PDB file of C-alpha atoms in Angstrom:
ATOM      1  CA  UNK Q   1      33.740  23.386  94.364  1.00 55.00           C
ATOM      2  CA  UNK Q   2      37.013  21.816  95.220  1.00 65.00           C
ATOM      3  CA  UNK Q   3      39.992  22.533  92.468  1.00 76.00           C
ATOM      4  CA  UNK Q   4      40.751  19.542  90.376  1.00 73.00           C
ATOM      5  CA  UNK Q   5      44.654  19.360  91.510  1.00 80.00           C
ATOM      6  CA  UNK Q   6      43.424  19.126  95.260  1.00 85.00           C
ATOM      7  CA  UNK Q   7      40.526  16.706  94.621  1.00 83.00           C
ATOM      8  CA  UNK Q   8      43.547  14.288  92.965  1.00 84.00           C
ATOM      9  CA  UNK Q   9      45.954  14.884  96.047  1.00 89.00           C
ATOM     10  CA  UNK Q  10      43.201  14.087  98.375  1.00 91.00           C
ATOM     11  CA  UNK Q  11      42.941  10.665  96.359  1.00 89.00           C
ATOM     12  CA  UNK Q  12      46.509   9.896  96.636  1.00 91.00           C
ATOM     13  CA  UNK Q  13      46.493  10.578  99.924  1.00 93.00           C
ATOM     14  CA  UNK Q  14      43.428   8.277 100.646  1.00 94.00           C
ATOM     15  CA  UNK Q  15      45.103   5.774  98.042  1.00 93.00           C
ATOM     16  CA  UNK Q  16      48.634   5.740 100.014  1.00 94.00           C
ATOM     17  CA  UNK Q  17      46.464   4.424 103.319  1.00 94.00           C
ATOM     18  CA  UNK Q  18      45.492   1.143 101.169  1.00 94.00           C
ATOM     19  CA  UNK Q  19      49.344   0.633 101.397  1.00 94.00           C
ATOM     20  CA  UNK Q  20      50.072  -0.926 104.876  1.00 93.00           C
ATOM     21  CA  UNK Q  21      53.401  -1.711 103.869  1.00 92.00           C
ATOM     22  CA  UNK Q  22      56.299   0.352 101.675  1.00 92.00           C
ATOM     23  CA  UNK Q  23      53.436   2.761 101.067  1.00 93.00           C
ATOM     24  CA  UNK Q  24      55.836   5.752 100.200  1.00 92.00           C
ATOM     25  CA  UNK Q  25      58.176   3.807  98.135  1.00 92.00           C
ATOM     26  CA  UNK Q  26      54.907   1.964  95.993  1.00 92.00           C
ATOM     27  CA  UNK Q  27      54.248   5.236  95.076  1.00 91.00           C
ATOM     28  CA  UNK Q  28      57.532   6.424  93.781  1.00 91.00           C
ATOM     29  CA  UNK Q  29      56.784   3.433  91.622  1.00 91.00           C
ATOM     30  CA  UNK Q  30      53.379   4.116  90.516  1.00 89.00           C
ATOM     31  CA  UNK Q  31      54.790   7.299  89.649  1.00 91.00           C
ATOM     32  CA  UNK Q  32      57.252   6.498  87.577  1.00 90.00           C
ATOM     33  CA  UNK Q  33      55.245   3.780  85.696  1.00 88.00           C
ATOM     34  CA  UNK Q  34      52.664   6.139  85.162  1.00 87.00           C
ATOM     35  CA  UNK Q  35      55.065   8.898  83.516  1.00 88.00           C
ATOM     36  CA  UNK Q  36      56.962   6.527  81.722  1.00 86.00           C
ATOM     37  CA  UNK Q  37      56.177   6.341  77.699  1.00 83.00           C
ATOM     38  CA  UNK Q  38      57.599   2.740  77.394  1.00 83.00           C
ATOM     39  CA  UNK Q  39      58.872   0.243  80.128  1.00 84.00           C
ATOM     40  CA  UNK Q  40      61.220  -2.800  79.124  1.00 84.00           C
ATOM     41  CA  UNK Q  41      61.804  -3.767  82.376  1.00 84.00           C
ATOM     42  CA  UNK Q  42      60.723  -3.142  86.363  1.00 84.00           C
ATOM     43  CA  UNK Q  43      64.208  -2.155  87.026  1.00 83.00           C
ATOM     44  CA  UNK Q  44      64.214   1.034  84.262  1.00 88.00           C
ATOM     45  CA  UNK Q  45      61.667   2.429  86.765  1.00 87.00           C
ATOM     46  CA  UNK Q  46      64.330   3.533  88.594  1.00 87.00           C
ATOM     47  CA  UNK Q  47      65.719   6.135  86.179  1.00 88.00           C
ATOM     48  CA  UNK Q  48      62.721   7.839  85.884  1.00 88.00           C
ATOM     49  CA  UNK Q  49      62.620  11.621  88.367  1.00 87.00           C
ATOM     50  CA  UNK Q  50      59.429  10.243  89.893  1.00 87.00           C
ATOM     51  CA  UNK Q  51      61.137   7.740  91.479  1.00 87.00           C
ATOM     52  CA  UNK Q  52      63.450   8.707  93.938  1.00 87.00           C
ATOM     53  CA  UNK Q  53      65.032   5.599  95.213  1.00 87.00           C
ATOM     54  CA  UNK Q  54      67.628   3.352  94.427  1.00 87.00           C
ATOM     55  CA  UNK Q  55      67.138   0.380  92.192  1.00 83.00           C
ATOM     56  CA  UNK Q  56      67.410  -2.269  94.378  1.00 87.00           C
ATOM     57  CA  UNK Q  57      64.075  -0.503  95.881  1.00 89.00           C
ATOM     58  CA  UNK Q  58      61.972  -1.807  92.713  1.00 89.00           C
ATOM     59  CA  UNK Q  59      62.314  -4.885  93.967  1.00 89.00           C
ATOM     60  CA  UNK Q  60      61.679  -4.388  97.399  1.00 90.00           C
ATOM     61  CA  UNK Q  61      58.619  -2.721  96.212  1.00 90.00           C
ATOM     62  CA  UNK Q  62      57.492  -5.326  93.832  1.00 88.00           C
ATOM     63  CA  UNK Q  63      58.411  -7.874  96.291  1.00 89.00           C
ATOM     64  CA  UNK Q  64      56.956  -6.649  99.424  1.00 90.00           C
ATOM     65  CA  UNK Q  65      54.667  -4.063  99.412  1.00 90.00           C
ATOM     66  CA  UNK Q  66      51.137  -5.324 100.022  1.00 91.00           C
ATOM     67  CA  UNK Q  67      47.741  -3.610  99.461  1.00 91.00           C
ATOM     68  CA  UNK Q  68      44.518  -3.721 100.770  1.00 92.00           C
ATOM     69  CA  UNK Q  69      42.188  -4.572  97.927  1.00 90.00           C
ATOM     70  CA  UNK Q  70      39.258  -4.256 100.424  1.00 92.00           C
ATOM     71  CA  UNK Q  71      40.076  -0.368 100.993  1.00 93.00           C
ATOM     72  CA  UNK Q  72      41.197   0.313  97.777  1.00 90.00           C
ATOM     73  CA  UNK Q  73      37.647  -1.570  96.258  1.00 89.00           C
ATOM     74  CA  UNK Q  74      35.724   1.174  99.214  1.00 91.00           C
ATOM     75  CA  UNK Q  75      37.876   4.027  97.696  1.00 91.00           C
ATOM     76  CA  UNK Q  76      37.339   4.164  94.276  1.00 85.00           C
ATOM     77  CA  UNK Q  77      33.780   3.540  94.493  1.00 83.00           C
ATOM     78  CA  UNK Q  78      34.008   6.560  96.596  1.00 86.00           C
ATOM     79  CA  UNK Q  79      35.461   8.301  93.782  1.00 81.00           C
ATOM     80  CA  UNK Q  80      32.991   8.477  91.066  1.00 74.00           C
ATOM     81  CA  UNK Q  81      34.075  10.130  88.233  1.00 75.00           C
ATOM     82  CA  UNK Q  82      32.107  12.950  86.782  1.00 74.00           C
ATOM     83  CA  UNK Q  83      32.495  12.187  83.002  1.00 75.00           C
ATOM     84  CA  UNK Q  84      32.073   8.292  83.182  1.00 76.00           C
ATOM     85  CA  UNK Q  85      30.755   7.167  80.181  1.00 81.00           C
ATOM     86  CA  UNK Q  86      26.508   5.466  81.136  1.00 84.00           C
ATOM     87  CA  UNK Q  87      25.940   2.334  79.161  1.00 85.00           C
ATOM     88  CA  UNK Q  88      22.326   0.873  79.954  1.00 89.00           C
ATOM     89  CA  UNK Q  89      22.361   2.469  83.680  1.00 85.00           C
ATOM     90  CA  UNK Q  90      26.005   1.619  84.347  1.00 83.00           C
ATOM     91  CA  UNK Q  91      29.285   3.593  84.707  1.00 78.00           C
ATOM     92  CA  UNK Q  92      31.763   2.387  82.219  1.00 79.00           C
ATOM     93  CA  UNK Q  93      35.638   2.845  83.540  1.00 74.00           C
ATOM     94  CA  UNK Q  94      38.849   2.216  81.722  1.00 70.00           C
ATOM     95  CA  UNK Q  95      40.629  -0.706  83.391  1.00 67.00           C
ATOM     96  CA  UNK Q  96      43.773  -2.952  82.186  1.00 62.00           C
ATOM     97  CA  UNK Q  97      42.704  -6.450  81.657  1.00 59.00           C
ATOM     98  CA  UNK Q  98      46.114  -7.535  80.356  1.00 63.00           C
ATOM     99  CA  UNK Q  99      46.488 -11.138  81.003  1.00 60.00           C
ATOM    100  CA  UNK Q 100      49.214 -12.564  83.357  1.00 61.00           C
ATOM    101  CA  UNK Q 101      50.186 -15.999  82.481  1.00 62.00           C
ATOM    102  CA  UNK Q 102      51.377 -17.501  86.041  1.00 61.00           C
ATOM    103  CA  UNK Q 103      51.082 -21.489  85.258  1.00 63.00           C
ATOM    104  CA  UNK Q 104      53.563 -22.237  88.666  1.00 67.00           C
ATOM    105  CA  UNK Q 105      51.137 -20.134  90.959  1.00 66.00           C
ATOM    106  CA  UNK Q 106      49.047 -22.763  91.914  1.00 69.00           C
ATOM    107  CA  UNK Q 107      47.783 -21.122  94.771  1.00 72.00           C
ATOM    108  CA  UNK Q 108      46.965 -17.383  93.682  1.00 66.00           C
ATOM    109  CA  UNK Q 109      43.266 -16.352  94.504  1.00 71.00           C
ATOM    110  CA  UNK Q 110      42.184 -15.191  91.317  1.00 72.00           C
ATOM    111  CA  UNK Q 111      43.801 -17.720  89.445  1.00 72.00           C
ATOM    112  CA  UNK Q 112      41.589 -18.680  86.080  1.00 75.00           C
ATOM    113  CA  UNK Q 113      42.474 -19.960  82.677  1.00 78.00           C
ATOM    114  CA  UNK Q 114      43.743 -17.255  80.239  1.00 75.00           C
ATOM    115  CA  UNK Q 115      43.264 -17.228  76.477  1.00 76.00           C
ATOM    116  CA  UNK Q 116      44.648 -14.520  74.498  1.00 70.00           C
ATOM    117  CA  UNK Q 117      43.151 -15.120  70.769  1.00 72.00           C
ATOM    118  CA  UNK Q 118      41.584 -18.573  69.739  1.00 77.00           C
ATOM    119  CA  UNK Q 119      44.569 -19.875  68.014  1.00 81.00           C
ATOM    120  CA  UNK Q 120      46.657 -20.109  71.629  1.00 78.00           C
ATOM    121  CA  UNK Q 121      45.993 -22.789  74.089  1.00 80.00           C
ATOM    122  CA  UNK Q 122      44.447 -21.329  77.660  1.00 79.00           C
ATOM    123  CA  UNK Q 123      47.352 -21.207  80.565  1.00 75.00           C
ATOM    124  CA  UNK Q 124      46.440 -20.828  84.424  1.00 75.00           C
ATOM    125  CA  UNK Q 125      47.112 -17.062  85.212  1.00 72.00           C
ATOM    126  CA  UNK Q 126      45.299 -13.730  86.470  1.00 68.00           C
ATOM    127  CA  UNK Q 127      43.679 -11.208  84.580  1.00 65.00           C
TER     128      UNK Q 127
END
């Protein structure tokens, strides 16, 4: 049986391949997002330790790295994890869902209308 800490560097290391471009820096990113207890901004990422860039390299991240969703979508079905909750035959996962409100991206893929609570209109976005 494979110890956990190698099992989650053998992820990342699968992970940073779905990164075809500004793989290394993405990950500084990811890093420091993930270790972070509260974010204001994209550009306080780049105090954190994890992330071992300059600041102008948040936005060079967020601007262009890209990702393939295909490889990533292969990978972490790969993955399973071993204490997924079953509901009625199916794996349950934790995922963010938070909405994204993009009304001038008229031409994103998974653009759909977004409605927070019933008492806000719906806005074009991506969940």
């Amino acid at each position: 049986m494979k110890d956990p800490q190698e099992n989650v560097q053998q992820f990342r290391s699968q992970l940073y391949a779905c990164f075809p471009k500004r793989a290394a820096a993405t990950f500084n990113l990811i890093d420091a997002l993930a270790s972070a207890a509260r974010v204001e901004s994209p550009i306080e990422l780049s105090t954190s330790r994890a992330f071992e860039r300059k600041y102008s390299s948040v936005y060079d991240v967020l601007s262009q790295s890209k990702l393939d969703h295909d490889a990533r979508q292969e990978l972490v079905c790969r993955w399973p994890v071993a204490d997924a909750q079953t509901l009625s035959g199916y794996e349950v996962y934790a995922a963010d869902s938070t909405a994204n409100p993009r009304p001038e991206a008229e031409c994103l893929p998974e653009r759909i209308l977004l409605k927070s609570d019933p008492n806000t209109p719906a806005v074009p976005g991506q969940e």
